[in-house]
Short mmCIF file of N, CA and C in Angstrom, two decimals:
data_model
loop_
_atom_site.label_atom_id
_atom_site.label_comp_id
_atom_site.label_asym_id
_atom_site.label_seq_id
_atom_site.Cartn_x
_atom_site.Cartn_y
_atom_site.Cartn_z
N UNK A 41 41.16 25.59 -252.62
CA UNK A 41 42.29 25.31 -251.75
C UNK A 41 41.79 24.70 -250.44
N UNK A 42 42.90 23.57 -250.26
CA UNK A 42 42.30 23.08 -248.90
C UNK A 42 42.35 23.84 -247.71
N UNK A 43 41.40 23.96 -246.68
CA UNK A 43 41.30 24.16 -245.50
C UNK A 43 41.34 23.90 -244.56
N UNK A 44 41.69 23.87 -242.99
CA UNK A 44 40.97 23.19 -242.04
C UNK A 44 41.32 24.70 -240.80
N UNK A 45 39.70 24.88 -240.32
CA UNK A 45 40.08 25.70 -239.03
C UNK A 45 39.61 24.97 -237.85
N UNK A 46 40.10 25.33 -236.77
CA UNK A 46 39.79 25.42 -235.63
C UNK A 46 39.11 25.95 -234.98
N UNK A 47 37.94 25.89 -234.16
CA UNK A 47 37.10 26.73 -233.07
C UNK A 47 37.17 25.94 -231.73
N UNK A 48 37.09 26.78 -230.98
CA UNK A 48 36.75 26.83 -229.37
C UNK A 48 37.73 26.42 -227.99
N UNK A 49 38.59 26.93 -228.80
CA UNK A 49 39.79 26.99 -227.44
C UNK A 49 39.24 28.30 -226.67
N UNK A 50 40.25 27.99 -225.49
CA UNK A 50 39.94 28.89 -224.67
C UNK A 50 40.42 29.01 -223.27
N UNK A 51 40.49 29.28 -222.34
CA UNK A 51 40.74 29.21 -220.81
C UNK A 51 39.71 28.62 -219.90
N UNK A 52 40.11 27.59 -219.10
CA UNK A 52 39.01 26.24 -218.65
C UNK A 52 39.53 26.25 -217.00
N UNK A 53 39.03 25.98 -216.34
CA UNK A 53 39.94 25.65 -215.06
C UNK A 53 40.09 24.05 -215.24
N UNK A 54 40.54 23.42 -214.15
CA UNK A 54 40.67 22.21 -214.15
C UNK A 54 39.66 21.47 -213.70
N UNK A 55 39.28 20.33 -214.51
CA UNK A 55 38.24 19.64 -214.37
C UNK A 55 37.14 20.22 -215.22
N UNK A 56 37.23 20.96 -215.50
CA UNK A 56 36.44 21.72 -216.54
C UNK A 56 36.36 20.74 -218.44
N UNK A 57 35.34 21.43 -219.01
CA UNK A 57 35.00 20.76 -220.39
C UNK A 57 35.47 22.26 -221.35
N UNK A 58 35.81 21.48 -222.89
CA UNK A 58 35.77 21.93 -223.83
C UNK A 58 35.80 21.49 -225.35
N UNK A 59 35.10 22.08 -225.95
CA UNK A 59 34.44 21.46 -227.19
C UNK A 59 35.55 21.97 -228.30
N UNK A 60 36.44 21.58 -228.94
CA UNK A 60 36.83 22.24 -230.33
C UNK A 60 36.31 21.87 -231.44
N UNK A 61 36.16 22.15 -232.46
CA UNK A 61 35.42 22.10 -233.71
C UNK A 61 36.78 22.19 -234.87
N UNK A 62 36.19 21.62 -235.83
CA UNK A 62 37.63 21.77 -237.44
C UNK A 62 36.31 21.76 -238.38
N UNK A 63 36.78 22.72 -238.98
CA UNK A 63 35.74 22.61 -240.16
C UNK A 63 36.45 23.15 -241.38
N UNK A 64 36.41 21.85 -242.51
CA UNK A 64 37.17 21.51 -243.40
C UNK A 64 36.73 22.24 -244.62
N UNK A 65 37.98 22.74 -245.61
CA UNK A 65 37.06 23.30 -246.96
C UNK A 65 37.83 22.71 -248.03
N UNK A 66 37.42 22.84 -249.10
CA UNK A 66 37.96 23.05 -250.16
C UNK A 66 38.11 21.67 -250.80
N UNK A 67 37.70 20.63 -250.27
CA UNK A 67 37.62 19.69 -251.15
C UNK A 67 36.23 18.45 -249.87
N UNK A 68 35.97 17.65 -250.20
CA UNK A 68 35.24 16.54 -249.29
C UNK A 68 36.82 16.05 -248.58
N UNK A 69 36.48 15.72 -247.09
CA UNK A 69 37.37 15.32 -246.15
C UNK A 69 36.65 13.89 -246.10
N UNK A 70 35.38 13.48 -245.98
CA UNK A 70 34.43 12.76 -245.56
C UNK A 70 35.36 11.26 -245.51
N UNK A 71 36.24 11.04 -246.86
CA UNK A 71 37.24 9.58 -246.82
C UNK A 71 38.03 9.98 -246.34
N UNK A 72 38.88 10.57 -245.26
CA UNK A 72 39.96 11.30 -244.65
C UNK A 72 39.84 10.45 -243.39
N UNK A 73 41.12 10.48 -242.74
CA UNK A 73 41.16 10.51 -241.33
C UNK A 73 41.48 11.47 -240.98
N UNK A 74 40.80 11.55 -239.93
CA UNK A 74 40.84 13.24 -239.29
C UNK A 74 41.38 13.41 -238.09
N UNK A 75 42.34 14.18 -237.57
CA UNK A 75 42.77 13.63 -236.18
C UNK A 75 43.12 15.00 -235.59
N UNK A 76 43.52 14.82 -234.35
CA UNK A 76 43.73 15.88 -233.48
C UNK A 76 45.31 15.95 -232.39
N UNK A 77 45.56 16.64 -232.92
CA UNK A 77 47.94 17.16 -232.02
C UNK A 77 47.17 18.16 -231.26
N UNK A 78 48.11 18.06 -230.54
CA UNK A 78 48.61 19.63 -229.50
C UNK A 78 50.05 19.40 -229.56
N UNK A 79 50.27 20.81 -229.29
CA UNK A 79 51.78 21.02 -229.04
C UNK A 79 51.69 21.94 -227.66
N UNK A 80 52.26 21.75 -226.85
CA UNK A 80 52.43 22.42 -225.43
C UNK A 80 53.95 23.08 -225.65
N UNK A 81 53.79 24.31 -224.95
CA UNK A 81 55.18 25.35 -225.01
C UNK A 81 56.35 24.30 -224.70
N UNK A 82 57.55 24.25 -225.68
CA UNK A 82 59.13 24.02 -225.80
C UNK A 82 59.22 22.01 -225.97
N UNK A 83 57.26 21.88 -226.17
CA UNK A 83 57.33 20.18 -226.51
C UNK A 83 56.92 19.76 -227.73
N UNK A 84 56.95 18.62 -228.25
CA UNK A 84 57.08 18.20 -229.62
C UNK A 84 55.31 18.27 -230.00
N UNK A 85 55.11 18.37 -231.13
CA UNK A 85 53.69 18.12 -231.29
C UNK A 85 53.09 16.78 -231.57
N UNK A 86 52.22 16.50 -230.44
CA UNK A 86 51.95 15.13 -230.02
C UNK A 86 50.43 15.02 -230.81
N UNK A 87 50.38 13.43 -230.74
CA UNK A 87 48.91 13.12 -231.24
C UNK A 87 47.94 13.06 -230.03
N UNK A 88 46.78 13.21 -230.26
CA UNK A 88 45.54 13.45 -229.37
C UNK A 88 44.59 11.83 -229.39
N UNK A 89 43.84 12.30 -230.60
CA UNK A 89 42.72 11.63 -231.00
C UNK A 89 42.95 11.34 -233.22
N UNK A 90 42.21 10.37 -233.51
CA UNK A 90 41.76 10.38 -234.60
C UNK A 90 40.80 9.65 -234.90
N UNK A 91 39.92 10.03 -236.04
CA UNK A 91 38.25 9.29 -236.39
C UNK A 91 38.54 9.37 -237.45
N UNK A 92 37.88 8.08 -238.26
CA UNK A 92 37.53 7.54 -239.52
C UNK A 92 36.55 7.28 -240.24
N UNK A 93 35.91 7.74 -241.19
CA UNK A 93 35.08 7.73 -241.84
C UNK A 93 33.74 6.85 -241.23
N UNK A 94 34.00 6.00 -241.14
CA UNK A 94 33.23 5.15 -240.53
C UNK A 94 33.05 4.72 -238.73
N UNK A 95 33.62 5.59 -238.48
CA UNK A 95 33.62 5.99 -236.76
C UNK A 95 34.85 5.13 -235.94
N UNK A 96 35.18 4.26 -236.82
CA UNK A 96 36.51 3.89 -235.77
C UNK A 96 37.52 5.44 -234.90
N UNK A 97 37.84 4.72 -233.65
CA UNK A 97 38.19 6.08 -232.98
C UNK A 97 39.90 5.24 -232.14
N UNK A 98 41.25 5.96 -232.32
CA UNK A 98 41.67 6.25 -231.27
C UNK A 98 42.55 7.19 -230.65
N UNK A 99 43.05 7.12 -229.73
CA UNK A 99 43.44 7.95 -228.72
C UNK A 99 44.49 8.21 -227.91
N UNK A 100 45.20 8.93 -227.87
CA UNK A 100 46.37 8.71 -226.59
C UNK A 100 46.06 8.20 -225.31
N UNK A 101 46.53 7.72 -224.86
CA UNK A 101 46.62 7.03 -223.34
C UNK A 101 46.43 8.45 -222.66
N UNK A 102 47.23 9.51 -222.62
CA UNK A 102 47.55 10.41 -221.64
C UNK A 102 45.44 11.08 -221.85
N UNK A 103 44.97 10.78 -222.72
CA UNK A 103 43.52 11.47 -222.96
C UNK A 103 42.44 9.85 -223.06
N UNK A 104 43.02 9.42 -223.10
CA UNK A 104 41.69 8.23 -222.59
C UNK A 104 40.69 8.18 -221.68
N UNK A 105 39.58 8.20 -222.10
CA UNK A 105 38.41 8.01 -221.36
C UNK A 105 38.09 9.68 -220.63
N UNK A 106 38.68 10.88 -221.54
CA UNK A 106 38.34 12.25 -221.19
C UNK A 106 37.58 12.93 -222.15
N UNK A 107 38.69 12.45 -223.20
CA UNK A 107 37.97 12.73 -224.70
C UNK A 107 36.93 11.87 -225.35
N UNK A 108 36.51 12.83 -226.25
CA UNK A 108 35.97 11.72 -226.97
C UNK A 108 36.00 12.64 -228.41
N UNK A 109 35.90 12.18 -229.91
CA UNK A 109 36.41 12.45 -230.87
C UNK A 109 34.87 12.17 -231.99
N UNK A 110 35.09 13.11 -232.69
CA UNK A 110 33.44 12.44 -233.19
C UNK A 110 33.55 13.53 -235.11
N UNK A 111 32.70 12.87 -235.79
CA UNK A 111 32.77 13.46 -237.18
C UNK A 111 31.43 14.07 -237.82
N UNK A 112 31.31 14.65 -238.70
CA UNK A 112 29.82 14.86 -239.77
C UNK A 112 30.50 14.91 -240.70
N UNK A 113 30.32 14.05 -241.40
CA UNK A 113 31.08 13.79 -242.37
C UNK A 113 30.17 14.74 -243.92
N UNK A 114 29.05 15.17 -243.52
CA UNK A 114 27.90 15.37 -244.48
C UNK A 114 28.62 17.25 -244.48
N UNK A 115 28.89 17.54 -242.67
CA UNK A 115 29.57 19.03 -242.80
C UNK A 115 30.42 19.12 -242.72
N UNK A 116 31.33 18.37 -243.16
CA UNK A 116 32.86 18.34 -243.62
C UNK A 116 33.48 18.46 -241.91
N UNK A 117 33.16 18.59 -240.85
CA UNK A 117 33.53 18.85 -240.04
C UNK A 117 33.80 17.92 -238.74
N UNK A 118 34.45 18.11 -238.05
CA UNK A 118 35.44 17.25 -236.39
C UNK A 118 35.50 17.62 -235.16
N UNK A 119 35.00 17.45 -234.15
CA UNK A 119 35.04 17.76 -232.98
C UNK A 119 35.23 16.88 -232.05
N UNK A 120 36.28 17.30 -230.75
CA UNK A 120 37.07 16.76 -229.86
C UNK A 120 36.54 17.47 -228.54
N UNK A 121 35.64 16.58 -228.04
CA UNK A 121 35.04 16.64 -226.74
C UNK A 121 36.09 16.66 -225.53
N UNK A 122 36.47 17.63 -225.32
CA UNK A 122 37.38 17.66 -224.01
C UNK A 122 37.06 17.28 -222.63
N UNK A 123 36.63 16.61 -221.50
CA UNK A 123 36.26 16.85 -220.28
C UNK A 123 37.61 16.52 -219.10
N UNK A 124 37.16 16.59 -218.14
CA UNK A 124 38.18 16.36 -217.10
C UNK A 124 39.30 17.13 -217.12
N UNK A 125 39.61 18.51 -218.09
CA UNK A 125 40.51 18.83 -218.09
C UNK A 125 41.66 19.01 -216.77
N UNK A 126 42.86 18.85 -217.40
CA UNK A 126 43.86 18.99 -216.32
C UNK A 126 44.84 20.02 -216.89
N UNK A 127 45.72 20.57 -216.25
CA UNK A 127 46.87 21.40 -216.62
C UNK A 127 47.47 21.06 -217.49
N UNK A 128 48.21 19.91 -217.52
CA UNK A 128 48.63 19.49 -218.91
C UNK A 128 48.26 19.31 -219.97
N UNK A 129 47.09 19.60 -220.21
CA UNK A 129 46.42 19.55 -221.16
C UNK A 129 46.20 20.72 -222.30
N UNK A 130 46.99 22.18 -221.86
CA UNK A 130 47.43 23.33 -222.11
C UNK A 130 48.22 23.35 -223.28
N UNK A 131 47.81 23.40 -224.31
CA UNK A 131 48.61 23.30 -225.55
C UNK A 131 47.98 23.81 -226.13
N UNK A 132 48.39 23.84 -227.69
CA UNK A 132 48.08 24.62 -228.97
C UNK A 132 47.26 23.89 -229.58
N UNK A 133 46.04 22.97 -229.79
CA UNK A 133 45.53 21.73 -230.44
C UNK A 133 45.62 22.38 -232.45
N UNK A 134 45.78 21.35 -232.92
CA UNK A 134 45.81 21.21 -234.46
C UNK A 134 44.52 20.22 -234.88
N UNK A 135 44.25 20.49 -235.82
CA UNK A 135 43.12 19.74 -236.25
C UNK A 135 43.85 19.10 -237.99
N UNK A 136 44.19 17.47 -238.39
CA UNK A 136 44.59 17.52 -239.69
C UNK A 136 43.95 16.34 -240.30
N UNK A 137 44.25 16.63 -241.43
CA UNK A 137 43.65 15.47 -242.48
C UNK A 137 44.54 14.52 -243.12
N UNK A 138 44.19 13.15 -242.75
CA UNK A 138 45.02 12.47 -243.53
C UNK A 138 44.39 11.21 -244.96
N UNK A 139 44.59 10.84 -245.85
CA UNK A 139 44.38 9.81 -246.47
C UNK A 139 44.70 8.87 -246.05
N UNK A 140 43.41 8.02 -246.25
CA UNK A 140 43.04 7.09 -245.77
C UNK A 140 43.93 5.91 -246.85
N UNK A 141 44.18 4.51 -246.43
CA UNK A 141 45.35 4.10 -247.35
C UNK A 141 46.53 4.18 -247.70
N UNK A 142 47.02 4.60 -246.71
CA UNK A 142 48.35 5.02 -246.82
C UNK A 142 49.57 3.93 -245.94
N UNK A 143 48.42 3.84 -244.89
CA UNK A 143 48.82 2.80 -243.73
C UNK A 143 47.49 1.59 -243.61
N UNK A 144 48.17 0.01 -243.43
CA UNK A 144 47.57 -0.49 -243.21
C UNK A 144 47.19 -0.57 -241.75
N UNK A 145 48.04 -0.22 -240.74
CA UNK A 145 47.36 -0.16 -239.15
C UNK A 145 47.34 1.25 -238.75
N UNK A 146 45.49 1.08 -238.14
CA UNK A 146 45.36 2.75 -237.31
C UNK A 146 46.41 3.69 -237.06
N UNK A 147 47.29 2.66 -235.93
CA UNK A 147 48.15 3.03 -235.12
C UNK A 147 48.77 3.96 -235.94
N UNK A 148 49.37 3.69 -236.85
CA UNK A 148 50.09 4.36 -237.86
C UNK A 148 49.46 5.89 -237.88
N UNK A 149 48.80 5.92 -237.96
CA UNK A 149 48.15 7.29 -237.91
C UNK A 149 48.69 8.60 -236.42
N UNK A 150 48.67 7.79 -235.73
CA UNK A 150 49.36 8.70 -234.65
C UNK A 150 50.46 9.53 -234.90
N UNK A 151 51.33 9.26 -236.52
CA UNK A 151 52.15 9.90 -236.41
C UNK A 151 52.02 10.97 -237.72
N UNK A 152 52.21 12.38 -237.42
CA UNK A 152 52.31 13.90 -237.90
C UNK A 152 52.75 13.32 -239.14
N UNK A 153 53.51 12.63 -239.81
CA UNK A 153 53.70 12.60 -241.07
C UNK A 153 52.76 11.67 -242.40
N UNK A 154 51.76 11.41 -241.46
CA UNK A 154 50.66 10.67 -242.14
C UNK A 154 49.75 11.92 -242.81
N UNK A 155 49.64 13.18 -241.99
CA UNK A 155 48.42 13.83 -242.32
C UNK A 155 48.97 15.38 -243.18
N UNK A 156 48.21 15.01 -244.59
CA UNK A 156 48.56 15.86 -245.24
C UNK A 156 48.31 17.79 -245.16
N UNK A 157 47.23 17.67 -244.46
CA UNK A 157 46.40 18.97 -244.36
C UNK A 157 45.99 19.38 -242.80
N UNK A 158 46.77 20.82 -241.93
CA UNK A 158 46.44 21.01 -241.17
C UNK A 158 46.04 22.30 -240.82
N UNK A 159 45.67 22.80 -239.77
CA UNK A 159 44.87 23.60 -239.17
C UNK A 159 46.08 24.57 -238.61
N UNK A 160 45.51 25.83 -238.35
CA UNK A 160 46.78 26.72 -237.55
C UNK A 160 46.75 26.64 -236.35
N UNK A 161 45.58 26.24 -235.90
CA UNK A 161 45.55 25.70 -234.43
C UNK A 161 44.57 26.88 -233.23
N UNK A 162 44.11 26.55 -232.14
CA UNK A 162 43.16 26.70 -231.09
C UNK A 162 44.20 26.29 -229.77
N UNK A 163 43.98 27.77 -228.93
CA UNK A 163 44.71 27.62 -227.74
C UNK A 163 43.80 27.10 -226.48
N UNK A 164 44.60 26.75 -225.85
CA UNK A 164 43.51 25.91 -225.22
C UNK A 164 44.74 26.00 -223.76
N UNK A 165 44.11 26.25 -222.85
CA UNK A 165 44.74 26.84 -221.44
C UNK A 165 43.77 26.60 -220.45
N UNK A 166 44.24 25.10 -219.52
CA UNK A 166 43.53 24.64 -218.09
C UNK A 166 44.91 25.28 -216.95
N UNK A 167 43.48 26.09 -216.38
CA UNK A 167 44.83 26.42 -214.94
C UNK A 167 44.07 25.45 -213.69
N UNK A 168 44.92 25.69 -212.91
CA UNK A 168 44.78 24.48 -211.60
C UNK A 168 44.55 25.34 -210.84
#
């Protein structure tokens, strides 16, 4: 059965770093796109980041040039380099998997109904 968990949320102040981790089971993710939501209390669950097999990377505007998004594709696994944190940045992060081929542009990927397989999620709380 497929998997995906989450590690390393946590409580950060602002300006502060944090590392989350997804580490995938139950089948090879390695041809997957792999990407990263948060959902923040009473808001929709938004896209973050996503990486592709072959390292293409992108990103929300609101996390540009904070994050950075990275794969091992050999340990099935995804991690989303947090820095600069800010308050808003306080959400629930998801870690999911999508097939690759489904969409011919990246972009497409930004949206929750591309990715078949997700994570229960890592809390993640910057206070100011």
């Amino acid at each position: 059965q497929e998997q995906l968990v989450e590690s390393g949320g946590g409580l950060v102040q602002a300006g502060g770093s944090l590392r989350l981790s997804c580490a995938a089971s139950g089948r090879s993710f390695s041809t997957y796109a792999m990407g990263w939501f948060r959902q923040a209390p009473g808001k929709e669950r938004e896209f973050v980041s996503a990486i592709w097999s072959g390292g293409k990377t992108i990103f929300a505007e609101s996390v540009k040039g904070r994050f950075t998004i990275s794969r091992d594709n050999a340990k099935n696994t995804v991690a989303l380099q947090m820095n600069s944190l800010k308050p808003e940045d306080t959400a629930i992060y998801y870690c999911a998997a999508a097939p690759v081929g489904r969409a011919y542009y990246t972009d497409t990927y930004r949206a929750r109904n591309m990715y078949d397989f997700w994570g229960q999620g890592t809390q993640v709380t910057v206070s100011s």
